[in-house]
Structures are given as structure tokens and as C-alpha cells.
Short mmCIF file of C-alpha atoms and ligand atoms in Angstrom, two decimals:
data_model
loop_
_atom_site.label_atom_id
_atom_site.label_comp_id
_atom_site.label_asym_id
_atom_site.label_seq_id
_atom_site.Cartn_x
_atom_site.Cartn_y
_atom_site.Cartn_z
CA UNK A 1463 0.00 0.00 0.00
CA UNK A 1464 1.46 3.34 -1.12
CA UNK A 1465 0.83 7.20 0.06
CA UNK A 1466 0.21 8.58 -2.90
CA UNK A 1467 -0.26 12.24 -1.72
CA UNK A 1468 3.28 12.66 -0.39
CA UNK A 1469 6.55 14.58 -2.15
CA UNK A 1470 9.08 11.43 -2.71
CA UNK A 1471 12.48 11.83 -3.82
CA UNK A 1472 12.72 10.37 -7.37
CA UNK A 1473 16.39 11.78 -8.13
CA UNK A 1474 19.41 13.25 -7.51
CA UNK A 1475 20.25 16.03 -9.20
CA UNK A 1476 23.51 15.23 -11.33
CA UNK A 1477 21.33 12.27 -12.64
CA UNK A 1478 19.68 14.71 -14.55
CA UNK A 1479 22.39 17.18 -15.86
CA UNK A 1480 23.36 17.12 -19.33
CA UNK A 1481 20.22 15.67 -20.95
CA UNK A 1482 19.97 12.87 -18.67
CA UNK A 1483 16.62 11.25 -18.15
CA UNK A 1484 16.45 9.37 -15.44
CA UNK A 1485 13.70 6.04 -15.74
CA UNK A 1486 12.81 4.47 -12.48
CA UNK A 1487 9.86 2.88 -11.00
CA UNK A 1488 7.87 4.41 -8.51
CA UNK A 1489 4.74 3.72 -6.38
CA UNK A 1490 4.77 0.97 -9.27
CA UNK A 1491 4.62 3.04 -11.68
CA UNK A 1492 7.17 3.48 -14.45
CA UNK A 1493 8.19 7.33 -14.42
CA UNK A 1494 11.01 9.38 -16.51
CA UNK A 1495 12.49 12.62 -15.27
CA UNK A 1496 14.22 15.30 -17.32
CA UNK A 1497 15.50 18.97 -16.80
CA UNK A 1498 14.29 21.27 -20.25
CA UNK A 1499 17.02 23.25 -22.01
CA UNK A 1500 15.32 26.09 -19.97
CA UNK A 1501 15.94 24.36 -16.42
CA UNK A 1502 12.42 23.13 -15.89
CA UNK A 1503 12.23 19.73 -14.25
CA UNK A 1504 9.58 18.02 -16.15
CA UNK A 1505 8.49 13.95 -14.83
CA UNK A 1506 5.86 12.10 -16.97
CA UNK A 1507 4.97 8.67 -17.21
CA UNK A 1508 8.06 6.61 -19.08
CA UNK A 1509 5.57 5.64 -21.65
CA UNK A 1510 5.01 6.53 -25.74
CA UNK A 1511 1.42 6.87 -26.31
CA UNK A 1512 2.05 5.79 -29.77
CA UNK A 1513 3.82 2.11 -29.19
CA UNK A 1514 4.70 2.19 -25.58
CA UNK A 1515 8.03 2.80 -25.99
CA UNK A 1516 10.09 4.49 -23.01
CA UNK A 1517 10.35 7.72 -23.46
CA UNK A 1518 13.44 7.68 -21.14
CA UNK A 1519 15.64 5.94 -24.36
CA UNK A 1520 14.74 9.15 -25.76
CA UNK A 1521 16.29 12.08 -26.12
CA UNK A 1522 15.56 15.82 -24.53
CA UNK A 1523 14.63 18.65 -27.09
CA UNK A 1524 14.21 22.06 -25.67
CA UNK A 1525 11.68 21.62 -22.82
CA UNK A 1526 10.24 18.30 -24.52
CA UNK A 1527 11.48 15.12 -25.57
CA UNK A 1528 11.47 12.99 -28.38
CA UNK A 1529 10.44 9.85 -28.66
CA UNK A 1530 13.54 7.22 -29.30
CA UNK A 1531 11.09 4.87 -31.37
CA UNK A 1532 9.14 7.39 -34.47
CA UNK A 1533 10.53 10.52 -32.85
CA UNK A 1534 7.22 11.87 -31.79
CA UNK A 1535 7.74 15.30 -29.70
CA UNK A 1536 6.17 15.81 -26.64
CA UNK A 1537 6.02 19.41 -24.77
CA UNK A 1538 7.07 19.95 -20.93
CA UNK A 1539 3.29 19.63 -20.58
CA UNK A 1540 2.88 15.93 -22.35
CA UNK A 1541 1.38 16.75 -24.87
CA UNK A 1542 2.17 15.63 -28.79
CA UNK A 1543 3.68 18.72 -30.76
CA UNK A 1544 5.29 16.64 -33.58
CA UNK A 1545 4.52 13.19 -35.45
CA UNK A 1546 7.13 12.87 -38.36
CA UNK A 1547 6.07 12.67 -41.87
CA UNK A 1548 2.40 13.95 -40.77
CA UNK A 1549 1.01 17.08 -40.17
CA UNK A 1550 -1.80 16.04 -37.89
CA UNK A 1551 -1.45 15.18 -34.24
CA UNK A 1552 -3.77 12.66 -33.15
CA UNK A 1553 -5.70 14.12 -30.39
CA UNK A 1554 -4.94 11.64 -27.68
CA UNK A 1555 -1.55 11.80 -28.14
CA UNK A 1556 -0.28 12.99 -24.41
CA UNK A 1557 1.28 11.77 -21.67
CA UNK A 1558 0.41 11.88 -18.41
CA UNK A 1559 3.15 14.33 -16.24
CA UNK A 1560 3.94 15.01 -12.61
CA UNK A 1561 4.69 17.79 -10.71
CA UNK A 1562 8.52 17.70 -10.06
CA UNK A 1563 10.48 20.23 -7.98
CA UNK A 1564 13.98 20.78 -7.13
CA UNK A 1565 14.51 20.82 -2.46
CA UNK A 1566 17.00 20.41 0.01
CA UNK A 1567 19.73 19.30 -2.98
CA UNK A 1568 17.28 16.17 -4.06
CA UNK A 1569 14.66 16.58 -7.13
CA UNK A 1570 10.93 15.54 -5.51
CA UNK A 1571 7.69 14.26 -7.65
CA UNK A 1572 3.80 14.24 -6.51
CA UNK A 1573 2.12 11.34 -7.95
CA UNK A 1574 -0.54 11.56 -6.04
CA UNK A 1575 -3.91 13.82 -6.73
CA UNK A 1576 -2.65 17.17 -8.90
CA UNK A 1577 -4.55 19.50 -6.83
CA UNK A 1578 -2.42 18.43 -3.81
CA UNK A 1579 0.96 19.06 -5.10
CA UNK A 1580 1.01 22.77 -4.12
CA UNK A 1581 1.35 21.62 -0.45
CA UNK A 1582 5.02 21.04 0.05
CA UNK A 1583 4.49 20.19 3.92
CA UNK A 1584 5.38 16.58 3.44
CA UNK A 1585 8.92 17.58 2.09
CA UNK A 1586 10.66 16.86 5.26
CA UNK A 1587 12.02 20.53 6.58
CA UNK A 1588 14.98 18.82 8.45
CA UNK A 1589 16.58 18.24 4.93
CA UNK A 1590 17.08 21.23 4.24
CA UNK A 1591 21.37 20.63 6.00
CA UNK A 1592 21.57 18.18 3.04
CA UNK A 1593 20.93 21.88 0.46
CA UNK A 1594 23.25 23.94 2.76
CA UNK A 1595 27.08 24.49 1.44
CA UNK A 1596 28.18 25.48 5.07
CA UNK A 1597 27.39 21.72 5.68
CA UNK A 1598 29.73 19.35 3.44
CA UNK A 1599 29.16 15.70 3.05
CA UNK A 1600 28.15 13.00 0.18
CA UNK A 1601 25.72 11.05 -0.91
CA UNK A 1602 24.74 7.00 -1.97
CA UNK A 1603 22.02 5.62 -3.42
CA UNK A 1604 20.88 1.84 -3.97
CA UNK A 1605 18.79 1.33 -6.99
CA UNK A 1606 16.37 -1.47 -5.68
CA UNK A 1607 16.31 -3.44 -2.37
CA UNK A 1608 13.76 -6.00 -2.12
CA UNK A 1609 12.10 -4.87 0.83
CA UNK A 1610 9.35 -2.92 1.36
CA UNK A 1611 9.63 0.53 2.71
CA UNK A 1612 7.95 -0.40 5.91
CA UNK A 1613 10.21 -2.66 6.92
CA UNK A 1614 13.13 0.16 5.91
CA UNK A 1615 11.46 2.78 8.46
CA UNK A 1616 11.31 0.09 10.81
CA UNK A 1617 14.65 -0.49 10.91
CA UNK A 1618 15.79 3.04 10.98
CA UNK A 1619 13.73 3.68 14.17
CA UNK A 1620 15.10 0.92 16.18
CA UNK A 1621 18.51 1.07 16.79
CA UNK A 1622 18.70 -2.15 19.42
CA UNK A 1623 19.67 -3.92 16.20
CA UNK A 1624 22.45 -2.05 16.14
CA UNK A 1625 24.25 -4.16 19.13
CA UNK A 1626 23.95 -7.16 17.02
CA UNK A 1627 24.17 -5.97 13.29
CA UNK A 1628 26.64 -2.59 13.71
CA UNK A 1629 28.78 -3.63 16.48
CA UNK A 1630 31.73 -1.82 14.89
CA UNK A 1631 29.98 1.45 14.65
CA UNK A 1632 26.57 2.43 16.12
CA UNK A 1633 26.44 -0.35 18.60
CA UNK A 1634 27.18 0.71 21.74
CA UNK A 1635 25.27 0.83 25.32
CA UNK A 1636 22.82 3.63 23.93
CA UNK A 1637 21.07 1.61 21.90
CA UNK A 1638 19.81 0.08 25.65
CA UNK A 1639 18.04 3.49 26.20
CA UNK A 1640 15.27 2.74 23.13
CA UNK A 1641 14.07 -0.10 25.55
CA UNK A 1642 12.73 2.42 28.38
CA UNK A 1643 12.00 5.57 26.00
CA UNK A 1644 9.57 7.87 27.46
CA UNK A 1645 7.64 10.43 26.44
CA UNK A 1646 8.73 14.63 26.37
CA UNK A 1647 11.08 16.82 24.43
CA UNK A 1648 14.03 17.02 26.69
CA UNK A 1649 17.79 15.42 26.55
CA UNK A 1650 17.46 13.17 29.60
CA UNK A 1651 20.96 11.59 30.21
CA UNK A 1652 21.08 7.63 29.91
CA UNK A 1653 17.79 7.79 28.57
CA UNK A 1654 15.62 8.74 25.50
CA UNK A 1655 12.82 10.92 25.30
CA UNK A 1656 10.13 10.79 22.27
CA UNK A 1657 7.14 12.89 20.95
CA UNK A 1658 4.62 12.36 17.87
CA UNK A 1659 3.25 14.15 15.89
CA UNK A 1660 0.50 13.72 13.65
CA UNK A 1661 3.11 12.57 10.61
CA UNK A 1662 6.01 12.83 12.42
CA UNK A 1663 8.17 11.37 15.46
CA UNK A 1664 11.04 12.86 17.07
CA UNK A 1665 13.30 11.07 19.36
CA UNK A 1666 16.38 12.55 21.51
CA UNK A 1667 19.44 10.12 23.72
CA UNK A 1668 21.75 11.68 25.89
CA UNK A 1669 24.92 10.48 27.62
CA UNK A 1670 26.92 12.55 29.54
CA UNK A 1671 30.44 11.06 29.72
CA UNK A 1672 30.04 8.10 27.46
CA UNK A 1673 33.40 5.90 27.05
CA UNK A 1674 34.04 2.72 25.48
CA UNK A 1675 30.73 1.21 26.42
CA UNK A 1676 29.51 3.69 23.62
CA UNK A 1677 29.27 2.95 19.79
CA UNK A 1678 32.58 3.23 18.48
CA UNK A 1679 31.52 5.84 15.59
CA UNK A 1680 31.38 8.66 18.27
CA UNK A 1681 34.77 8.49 19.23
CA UNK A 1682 36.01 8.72 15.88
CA UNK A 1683 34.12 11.74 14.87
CA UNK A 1684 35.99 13.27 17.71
CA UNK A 1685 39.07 11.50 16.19
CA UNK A 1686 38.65 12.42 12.91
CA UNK A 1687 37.80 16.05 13.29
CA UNK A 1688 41.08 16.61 15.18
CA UNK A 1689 43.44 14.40 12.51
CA UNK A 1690 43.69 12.13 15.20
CA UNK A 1691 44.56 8.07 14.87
CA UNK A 1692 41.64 7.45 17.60
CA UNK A 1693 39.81 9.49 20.63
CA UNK A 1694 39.09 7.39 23.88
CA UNK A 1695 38.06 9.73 26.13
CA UNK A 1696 34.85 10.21 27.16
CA UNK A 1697 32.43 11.92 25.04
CA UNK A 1698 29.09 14.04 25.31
CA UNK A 1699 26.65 11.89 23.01
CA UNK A 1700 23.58 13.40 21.94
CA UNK A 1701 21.15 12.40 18.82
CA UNK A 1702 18.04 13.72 17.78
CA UNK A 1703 16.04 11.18 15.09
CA UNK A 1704 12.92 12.98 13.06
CA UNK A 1705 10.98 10.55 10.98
CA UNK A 1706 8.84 12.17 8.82
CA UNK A 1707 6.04 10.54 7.23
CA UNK A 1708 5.84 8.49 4.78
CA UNK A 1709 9.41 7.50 4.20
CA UNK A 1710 11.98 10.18 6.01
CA UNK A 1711 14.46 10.25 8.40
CA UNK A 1712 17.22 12.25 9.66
CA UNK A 1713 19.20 11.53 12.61
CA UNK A 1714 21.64 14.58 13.76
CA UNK A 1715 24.54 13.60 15.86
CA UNK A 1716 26.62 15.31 18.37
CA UNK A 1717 29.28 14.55 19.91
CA UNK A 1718 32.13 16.39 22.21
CA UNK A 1719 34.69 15.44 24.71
CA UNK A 1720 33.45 15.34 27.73
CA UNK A 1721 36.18 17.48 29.12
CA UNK A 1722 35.99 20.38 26.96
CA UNK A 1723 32.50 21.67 27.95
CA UNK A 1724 33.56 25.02 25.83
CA UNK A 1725 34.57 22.91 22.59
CA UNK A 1726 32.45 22.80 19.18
CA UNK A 1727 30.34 20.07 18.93
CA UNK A 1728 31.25 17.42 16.00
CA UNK A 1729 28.13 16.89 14.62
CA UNK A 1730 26.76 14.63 11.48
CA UNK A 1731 23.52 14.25 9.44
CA UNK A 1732 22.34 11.28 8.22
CA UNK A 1733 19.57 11.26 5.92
CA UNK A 1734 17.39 8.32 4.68
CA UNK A 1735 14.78 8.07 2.17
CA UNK A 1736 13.27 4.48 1.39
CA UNK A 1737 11.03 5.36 -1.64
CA UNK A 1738 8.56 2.87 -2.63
CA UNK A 1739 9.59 1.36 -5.88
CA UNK A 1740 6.81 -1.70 -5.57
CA UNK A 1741 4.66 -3.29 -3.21
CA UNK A 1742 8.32 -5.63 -2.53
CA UNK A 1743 11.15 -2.97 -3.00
CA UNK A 1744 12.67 0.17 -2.75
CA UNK A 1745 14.71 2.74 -3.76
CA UNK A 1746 17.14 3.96 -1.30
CA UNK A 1747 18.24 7.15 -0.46
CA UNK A 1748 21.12 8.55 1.63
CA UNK A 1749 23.53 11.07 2.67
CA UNK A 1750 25.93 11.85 5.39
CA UNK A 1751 26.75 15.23 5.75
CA UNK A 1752 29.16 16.84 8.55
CA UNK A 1753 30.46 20.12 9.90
CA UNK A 1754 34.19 19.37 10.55
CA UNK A 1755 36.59 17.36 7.55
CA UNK A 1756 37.12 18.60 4.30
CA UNK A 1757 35.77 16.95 1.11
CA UNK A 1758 38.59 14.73 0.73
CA UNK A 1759 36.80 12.88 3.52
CA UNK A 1760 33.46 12.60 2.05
CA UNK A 1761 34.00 9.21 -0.26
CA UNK A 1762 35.15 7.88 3.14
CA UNK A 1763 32.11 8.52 4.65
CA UNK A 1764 29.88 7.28 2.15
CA UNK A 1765 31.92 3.96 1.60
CA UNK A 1766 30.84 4.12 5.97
CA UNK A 1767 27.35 4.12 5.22
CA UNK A 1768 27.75 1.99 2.61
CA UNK A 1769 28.72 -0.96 4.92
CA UNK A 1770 26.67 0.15 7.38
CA UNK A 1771 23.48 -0.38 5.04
CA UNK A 1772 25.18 -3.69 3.24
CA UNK A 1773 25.16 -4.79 6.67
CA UNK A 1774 20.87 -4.29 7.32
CA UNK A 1775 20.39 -5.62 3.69
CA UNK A 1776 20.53 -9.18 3.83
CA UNK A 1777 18.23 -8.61 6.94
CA UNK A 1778 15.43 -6.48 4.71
CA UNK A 1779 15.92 -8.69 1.94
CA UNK A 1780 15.15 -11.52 4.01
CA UNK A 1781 12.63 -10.50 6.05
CA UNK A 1782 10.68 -10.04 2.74
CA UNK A 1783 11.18 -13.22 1.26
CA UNK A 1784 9.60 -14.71 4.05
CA UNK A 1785 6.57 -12.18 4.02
CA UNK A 1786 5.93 -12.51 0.58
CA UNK A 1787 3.88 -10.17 -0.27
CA UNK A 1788 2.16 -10.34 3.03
CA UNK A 1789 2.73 -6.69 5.52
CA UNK A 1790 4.57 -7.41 8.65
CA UNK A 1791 1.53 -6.75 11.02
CA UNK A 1792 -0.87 -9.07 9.33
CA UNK A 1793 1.45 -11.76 10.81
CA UNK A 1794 1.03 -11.46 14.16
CA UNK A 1795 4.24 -10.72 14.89
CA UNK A 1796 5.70 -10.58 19.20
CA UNK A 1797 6.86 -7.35 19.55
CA UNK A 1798 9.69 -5.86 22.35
CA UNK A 1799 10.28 -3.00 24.59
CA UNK A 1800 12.38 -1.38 21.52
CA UNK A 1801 9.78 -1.71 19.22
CA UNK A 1802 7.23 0.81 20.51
CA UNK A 1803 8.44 3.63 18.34
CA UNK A 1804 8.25 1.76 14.98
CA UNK A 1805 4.80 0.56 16.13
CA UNK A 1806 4.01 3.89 16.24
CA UNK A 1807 5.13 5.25 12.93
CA UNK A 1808 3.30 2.22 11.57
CA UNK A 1809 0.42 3.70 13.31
CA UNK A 1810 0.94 7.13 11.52
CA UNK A 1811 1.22 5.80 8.41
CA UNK A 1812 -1.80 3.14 8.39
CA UNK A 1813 -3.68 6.19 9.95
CA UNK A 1814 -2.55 8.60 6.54
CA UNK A 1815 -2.97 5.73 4.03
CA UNK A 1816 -6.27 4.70 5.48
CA UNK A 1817 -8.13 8.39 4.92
CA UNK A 1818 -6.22 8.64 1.69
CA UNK A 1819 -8.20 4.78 0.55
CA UNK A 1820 -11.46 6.76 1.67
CA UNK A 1821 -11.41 10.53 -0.13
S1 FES B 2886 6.66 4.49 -29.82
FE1 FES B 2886 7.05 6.58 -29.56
S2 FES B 2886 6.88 7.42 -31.54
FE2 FES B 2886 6.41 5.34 -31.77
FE1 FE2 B 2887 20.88 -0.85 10.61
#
């Protein structure tokens, strides 16, 4: 089941430079995305109307693009301007387009009901570090992971996996603080704090003077900001996760020695959009972004997250071979302490897809 009436993030932008059309599959629906020679993103279905050819083996003319089949034209709006060798254009000849707009350093599409699209509220604000230059970073992207994109949030809002499937980077004794969460809006140290909204949850975990009981990737922030081989002092841990409905989420983390009260926080942004590609698989979407390195470091960092996210695959992957095409809470699954957050974003979203099924 898909949220139709949501922004999603159908590109990046350099996929689209130099007469590129990108073709992917979204919502299960095949769609092609272009940028006109006058810098209007245009996204329409990645179908001819005259023998179903993809228009995305085409090629981009002006603001429209040709056909790669007969080399029918079609305008930024879809519709035929051009059959070769005739002078009439048969009526019907359009294609269907989307509204597509360029955010936060990521190109967006609304598939969902036209009269919607004007409302950008569900293109998540706390993106907006990933389209700020004072902010430097990179970015990754896997084309198709067979997993729905439930199962993606899921995994992104509990971290207890991480003890077991990131021991060498985000698993360290925080990840025991998702089992007690509680509700409110403050750092609490040793413990984490949570509050929804009505498409959104935000979560915060503090620790005070966290050593090597914590997940290794804090210390080397510290270690790598100062061009040091490794940091094992204590640190000041704090990380605030925003999951946006349907399919965003940022966690910001910020870390400082514990010693140096007066010291800049070293602080990253992770971003992670798990677009629905079909009712079994998704596109996924990342970047890490930082405020201390210089770009040398960024392939580093996204070779990081990388292994970080080969790491959850064969989990997804699995997990939806064995659900079929079945959703996870029509099994009757158990659930644990750590779980209550993802329950509750499952919550959000069967509440938004449900009222969507009825207008
Ligand atoms: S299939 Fe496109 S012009 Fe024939
Ligand atoms: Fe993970």
C-alpha cells in the first residue's frame, strides 16, 4: 500500500544534468524525469502513447522530448507537438506528467492527486542541511532493495539492532536506552525521550560522559575532526532522530569530549529516504553530511554508510522473502520493549494511508 499524496524523492540532481533522463519505478509506476534546455524539471509517465516505448531511451529537445522509437515530440506539458512525416497530431496523443520540484539538494515528484501538489508540507524541513554548502558531506544511493519501505522505516527507528548488526559502529550501550524511551522533548541523560506528531516522530538520547561502552563511531568523529589516529576519552553523546512521514528520516549527531565543555560540537547528518519502488522494493536514499573534515573525507564517509546499510540488507531482503507479499503486522508478529516507536510510525502511516483509501 502506497501514500500517494506525499513529495518522494525520485532523483538526484547530477542524474539529470546534461540531458539525462532518469527512468525508475515508482509507487509501481514506471516514471522518466528530465531537466528542459530552460531548467524546468519536467516527470511524466516513461511511456510513448504511440507504441509504448520508453520515453526515457529518448532524447531531450528544448523543454520536450522525443520519442527514441518514431521521434514523436512531446512538450514539458505531455502533450504531442510533432509526429514525423504527418502534419496532424492525433488528439490523444499525451502523456500523463507530474509535478517535479527541485529541495534540500534532491529533485521531488507528486504522484498523487494534482490539486495536492502545491502543499510542500510533506517535504521533510529537516533536509534542508543536506541543500546547505556550510554543511559538506556525500551522498549514496541503492537502486532497488527488495524490501518494502515499511520494513526500511522500521529499521531506521530501532537502533537495538544495532548491538547485534553494527557492532563496529553504532552499537554501543545507547542503543539500551530505546528499551525504556519515554515520552517529552528534553535530553534526559542515559535515557531517551520521544514525541509524535501527527506525521512525524522525534526522538532525543543523551549520555553525559560516554566511554568505550559507547558505539565506536562517536569516538572517531571526535578523532577524525582533530586528525587524530583514535579518541578514547569520554564523550558528550547526543542524537536527535525525526521521521517524517511516509518515508523520512534524519538523525543529527553530536558529539564532544566530555572534558571540553567550551569545545564545538562534532556533529553529522544522516539522511534516509526508502522510496517505494513496488509493493516488494525500494529505492534507497542517503547522505551523510558533517560540519568538521574537508571533502577529501566525504568518499570515506559514504563507503561508511555503505557498509553500514550492506550490513541491514541481507536482513530487509530476508525478512521479505519470508513475508511474501504479506505486511509485517498481518502476521502477528511478538513485539519488544524497543519496538514501541516503529509501532508507532506504523500507526501514523496506516492512519494517513487509510483516509487517503477513503477521499
Ligand atoms: S513508440 Fe514513440 S513514436 Fe512510436
Ligand atoms: Fe541498521
Amino acid at each position: 500500500m502506497f501514500l500517494f499524496n506525499a513529495w518522494y524523492i525520485v532523483a538526484e540532481p547530477d542524474e539529470v544534468a546534461g540531458g539525462g533522463i532518469v527512468a525508475r519505478t515508482l509507487l509501481g509506476r514506471r516514471v522518466a524525469v528530465y531537466r528542459g534546455a530552460s531548467g524546468v524539471l519536467v516527470g511524466l509517465d516513461d511511456f510513448c502513447p504511440h507504441r509504448l516505448a520508453p520515453l526515457s531511451l529518448g532524447t531531450v529537445v528544448g523543454d520536450g522530448i522525443r520519442c527514441a522509437y518514431h521521434g514523436a515530440e512531446f512538450g514539458a506539458d505531455g502533450i504531442c507537438v510533432r509526429v514525423p512525416g504527418q502534419k496532424a497530431v492525433p488528439p490523444r496523443a499525451r502523456v500523463r506528467t507530474y509535478p517535479v520540484v527541485e529541495r534540500h539538494g534532491y529533485i521531488w515528484i507528486w504522484m498523487g492527486d494534482p490539486a495536492g501538489a502545491a502543499d510542500e508540507s510533506s517535504i521533510p524541513e529537516g533536509f534542508w542541511v543536506s541543500g546547505d554548502p556550510a554543511w559538506i558531506g556525500g551522498y549514496g544511493h541503492i537502486e532497488s532493495i527488495r524490501s518494502d519501505y515499511r520494513l526500511i522505516n522500521d529499521n531506521l527507528f530501532d537502533i537495538t539492532h544495532a548491538e547485534f548488526v553494527h557492532p563496529e559502529s553504532f552499537g554501543g550501550v545507547e542503543v539500551q536506552y530505546y528499551r525504556n524511551a519515554r515520552p517529552g522533548a528534553q535530553f534526559v541523560d542515559q535515557g531517551m525521550t520521544f514525541e509524535i506528531g501527527d506525521r512525524s516522530i522525534r526522538f532525543r538520547t543523551h549520555a553525559a560522559r560516554l566511554g568505550l561502552e559507547g558505539g565506536p563511531l562517536w569516538r572517531s568523529m571526535v578523532a577524525q575532526s582533530r586528525g587524530v589516529a583514535e579518541w578514547n576519552e569520554p564523550v558528550d553523546f547526543r542524537m536527535e532522530v525525526i521521521w517524517w512521514a511516509p518515508i523520512y528520516t534524519s538523525f543529527h549527531i553530536s558529539v564532544r569530549p566530555a572534558d571540553e565543555p567550551d569545545a564545538a560540537p562534532v556533529e553529522i547528518y544522516n539522511l534516509h529516504a526508502a522510496v517505494p519502488e513496488s509493493e516488494t522494493s525500494s529505492h534507497y536514499f542517503y547522505r551523510s553530511i558533517r560540519n568538521y573534515g574537508d571533502p577529501s573525507m566525504d568518499a570515506m564517509f559514504i563507503d561508511a554508510a555503505n557498509f553500514v546499510f550492506h550490513q541491514d540488507k541481507p536482513i530487509l531482503e530476508g525478512q521479505q522473502a519470508v513475508l511474501g507479499t504479506r505486511d509485517l503486522l498481518d502476521t502477528d508478529p511478538i513485539s519488544f520493549a524497543g519496538d514501541r516507536l516503529q509501532l508507532e510510525g506504523r500507526r501514523i502511516l496506516g492512519r494517513l494511508l487509510a483516509a487517503e483509501q477513503e477521499a
